mmCIF file of C-alpha atoms in Angstrom:
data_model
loop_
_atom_site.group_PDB
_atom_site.id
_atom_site.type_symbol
_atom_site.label_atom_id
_atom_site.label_comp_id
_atom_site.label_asym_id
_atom_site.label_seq_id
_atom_site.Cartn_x
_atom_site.Cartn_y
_atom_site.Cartn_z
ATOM 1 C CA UNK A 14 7.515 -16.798 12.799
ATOM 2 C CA UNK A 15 7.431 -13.709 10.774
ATOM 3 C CA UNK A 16 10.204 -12.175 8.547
ATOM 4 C CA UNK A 17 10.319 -8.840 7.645
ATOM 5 C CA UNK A 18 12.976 -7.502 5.325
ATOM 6 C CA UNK A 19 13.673 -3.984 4.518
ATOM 7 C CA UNK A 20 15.866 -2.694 1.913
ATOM 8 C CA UNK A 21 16.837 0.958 1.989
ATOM 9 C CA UNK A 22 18.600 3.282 -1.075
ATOM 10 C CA UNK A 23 20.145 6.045 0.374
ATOM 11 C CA UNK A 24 20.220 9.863 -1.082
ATOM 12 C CA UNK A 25 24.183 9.986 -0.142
ATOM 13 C CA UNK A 26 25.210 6.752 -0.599
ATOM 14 C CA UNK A 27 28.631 7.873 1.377
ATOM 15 C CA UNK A 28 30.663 6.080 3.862
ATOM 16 C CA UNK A 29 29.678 8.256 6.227
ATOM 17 C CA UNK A 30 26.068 7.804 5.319
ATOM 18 C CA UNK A 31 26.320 4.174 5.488
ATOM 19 C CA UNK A 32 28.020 3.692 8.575
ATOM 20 C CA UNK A 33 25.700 5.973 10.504
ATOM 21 C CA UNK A 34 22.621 4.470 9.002
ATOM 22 C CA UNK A 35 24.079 1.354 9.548
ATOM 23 C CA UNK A 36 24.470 1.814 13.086
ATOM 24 C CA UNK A 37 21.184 3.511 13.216
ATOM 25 C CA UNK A 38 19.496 0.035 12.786
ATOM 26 C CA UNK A 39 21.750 -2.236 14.397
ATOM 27 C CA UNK A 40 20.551 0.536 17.902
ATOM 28 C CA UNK A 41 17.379 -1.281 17.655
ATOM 29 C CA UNK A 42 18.979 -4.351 18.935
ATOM 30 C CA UNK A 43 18.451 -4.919 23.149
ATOM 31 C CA UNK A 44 15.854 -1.555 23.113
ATOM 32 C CA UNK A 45 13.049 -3.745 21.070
ATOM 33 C CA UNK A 46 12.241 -6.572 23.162
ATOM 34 C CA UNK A 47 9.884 -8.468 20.364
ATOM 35 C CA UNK A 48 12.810 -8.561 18.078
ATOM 36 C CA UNK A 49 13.597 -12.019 17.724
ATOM 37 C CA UNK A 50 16.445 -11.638 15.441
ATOM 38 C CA UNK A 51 17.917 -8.586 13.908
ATOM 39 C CA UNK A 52 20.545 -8.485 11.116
ATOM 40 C CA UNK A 53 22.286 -5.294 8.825
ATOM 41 C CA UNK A 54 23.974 -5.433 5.243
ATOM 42 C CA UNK A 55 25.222 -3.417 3.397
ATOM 43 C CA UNK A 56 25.530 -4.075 -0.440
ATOM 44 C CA UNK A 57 28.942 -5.282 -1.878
ATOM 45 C CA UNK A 58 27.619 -5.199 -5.732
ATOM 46 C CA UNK A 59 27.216 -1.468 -5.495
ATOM 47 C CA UNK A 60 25.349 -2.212 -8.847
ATOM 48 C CA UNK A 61 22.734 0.580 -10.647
ATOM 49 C CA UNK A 62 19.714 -1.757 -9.433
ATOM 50 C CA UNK A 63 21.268 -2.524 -5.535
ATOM 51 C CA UNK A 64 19.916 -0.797 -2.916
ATOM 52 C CA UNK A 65 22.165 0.106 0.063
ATOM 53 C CA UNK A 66 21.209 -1.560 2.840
ATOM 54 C CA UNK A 67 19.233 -4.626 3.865
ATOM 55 C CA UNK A 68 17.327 -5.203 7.326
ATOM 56 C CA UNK A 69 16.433 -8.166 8.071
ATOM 57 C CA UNK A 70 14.143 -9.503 11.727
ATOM 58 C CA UNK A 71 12.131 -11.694 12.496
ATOM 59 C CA UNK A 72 9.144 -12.033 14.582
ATOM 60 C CA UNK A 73 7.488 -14.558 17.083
ATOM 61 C CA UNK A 74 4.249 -13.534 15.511
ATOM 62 C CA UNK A 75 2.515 -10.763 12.677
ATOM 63 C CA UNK A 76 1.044 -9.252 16.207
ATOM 64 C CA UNK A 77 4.446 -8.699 17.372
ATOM 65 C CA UNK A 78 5.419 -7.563 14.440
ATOM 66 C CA UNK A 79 2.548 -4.453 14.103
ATOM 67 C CA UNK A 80 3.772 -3.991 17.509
ATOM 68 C CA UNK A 81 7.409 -3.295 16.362
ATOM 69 C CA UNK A 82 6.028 -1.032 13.544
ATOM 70 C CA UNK A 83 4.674 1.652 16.295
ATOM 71 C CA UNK A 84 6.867 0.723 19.543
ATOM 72 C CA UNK A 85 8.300 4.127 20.606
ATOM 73 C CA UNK A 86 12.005 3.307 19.853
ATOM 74 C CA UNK A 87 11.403 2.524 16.114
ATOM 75 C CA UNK A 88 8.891 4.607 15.154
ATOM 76 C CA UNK A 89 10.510 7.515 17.184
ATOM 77 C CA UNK A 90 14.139 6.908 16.433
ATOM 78 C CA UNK A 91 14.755 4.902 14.092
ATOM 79 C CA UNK A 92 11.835 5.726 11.208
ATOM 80 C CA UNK A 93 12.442 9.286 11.136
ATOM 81 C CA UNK A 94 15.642 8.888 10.443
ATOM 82 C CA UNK A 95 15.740 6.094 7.341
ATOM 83 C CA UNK A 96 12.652 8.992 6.080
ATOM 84 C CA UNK A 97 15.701 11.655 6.062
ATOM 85 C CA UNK A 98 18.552 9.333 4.318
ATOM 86 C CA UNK A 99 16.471 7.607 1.801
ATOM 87 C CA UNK A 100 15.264 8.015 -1.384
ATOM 88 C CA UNK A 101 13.512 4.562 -1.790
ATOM 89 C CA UNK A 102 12.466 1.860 1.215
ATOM 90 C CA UNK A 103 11.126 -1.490 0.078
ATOM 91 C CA UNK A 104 9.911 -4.455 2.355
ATOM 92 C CA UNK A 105 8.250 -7.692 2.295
ATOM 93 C CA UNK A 106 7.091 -9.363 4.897
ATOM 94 C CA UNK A 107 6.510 -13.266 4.827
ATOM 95 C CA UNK A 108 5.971 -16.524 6.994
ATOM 96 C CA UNK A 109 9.256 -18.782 8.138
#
């Protein structure tokens, strides 16, 4: 299984902002069909070094999870829009 985290700082760290991105991700779930597990935080610290927002999914393999990184859905949806609301993405992607 792979794991693939995602944290995301937003440019307008508003409740607005949040929820939408927020809900944003959490769309993914039922349309992406390798998606093993999906999960959405958002940061209760709030603290200088937080970021906003956490993704978290795993996959059955790191095939499945290149094919989640250009399956229409995400990469047509849901990428273009964490590019517009974001000033920093970070991710790491590791074995479970």
């Amino acid at each position: 299984m792979i794991t693939h985290i995602v944290f995301f700082k937003l440019a307008d760290p508003t409740a607005p902002t949040i929820a939408a991105t927020r809900e944003k991700l959490e769309s993914m779930r039922g349309k992406i069909s390798l998606l093993r597990h999906l999960e959405v935080g958002v940061d209760v610290i709030r603290s200088e070094r937080s970021y906003d927002l956490a993704l978290v999914t795993r996959f059955d393999s790191l095939a499945d999870l290149q094919a989640y990184q250009v399956d229409p859905y995400h990469a047509g949806e849901v990428v273009p829009h964490m590019k517009s609301v974001c000033s920093s993405i970070v991710a790491v992607d590791y074995e479970s």
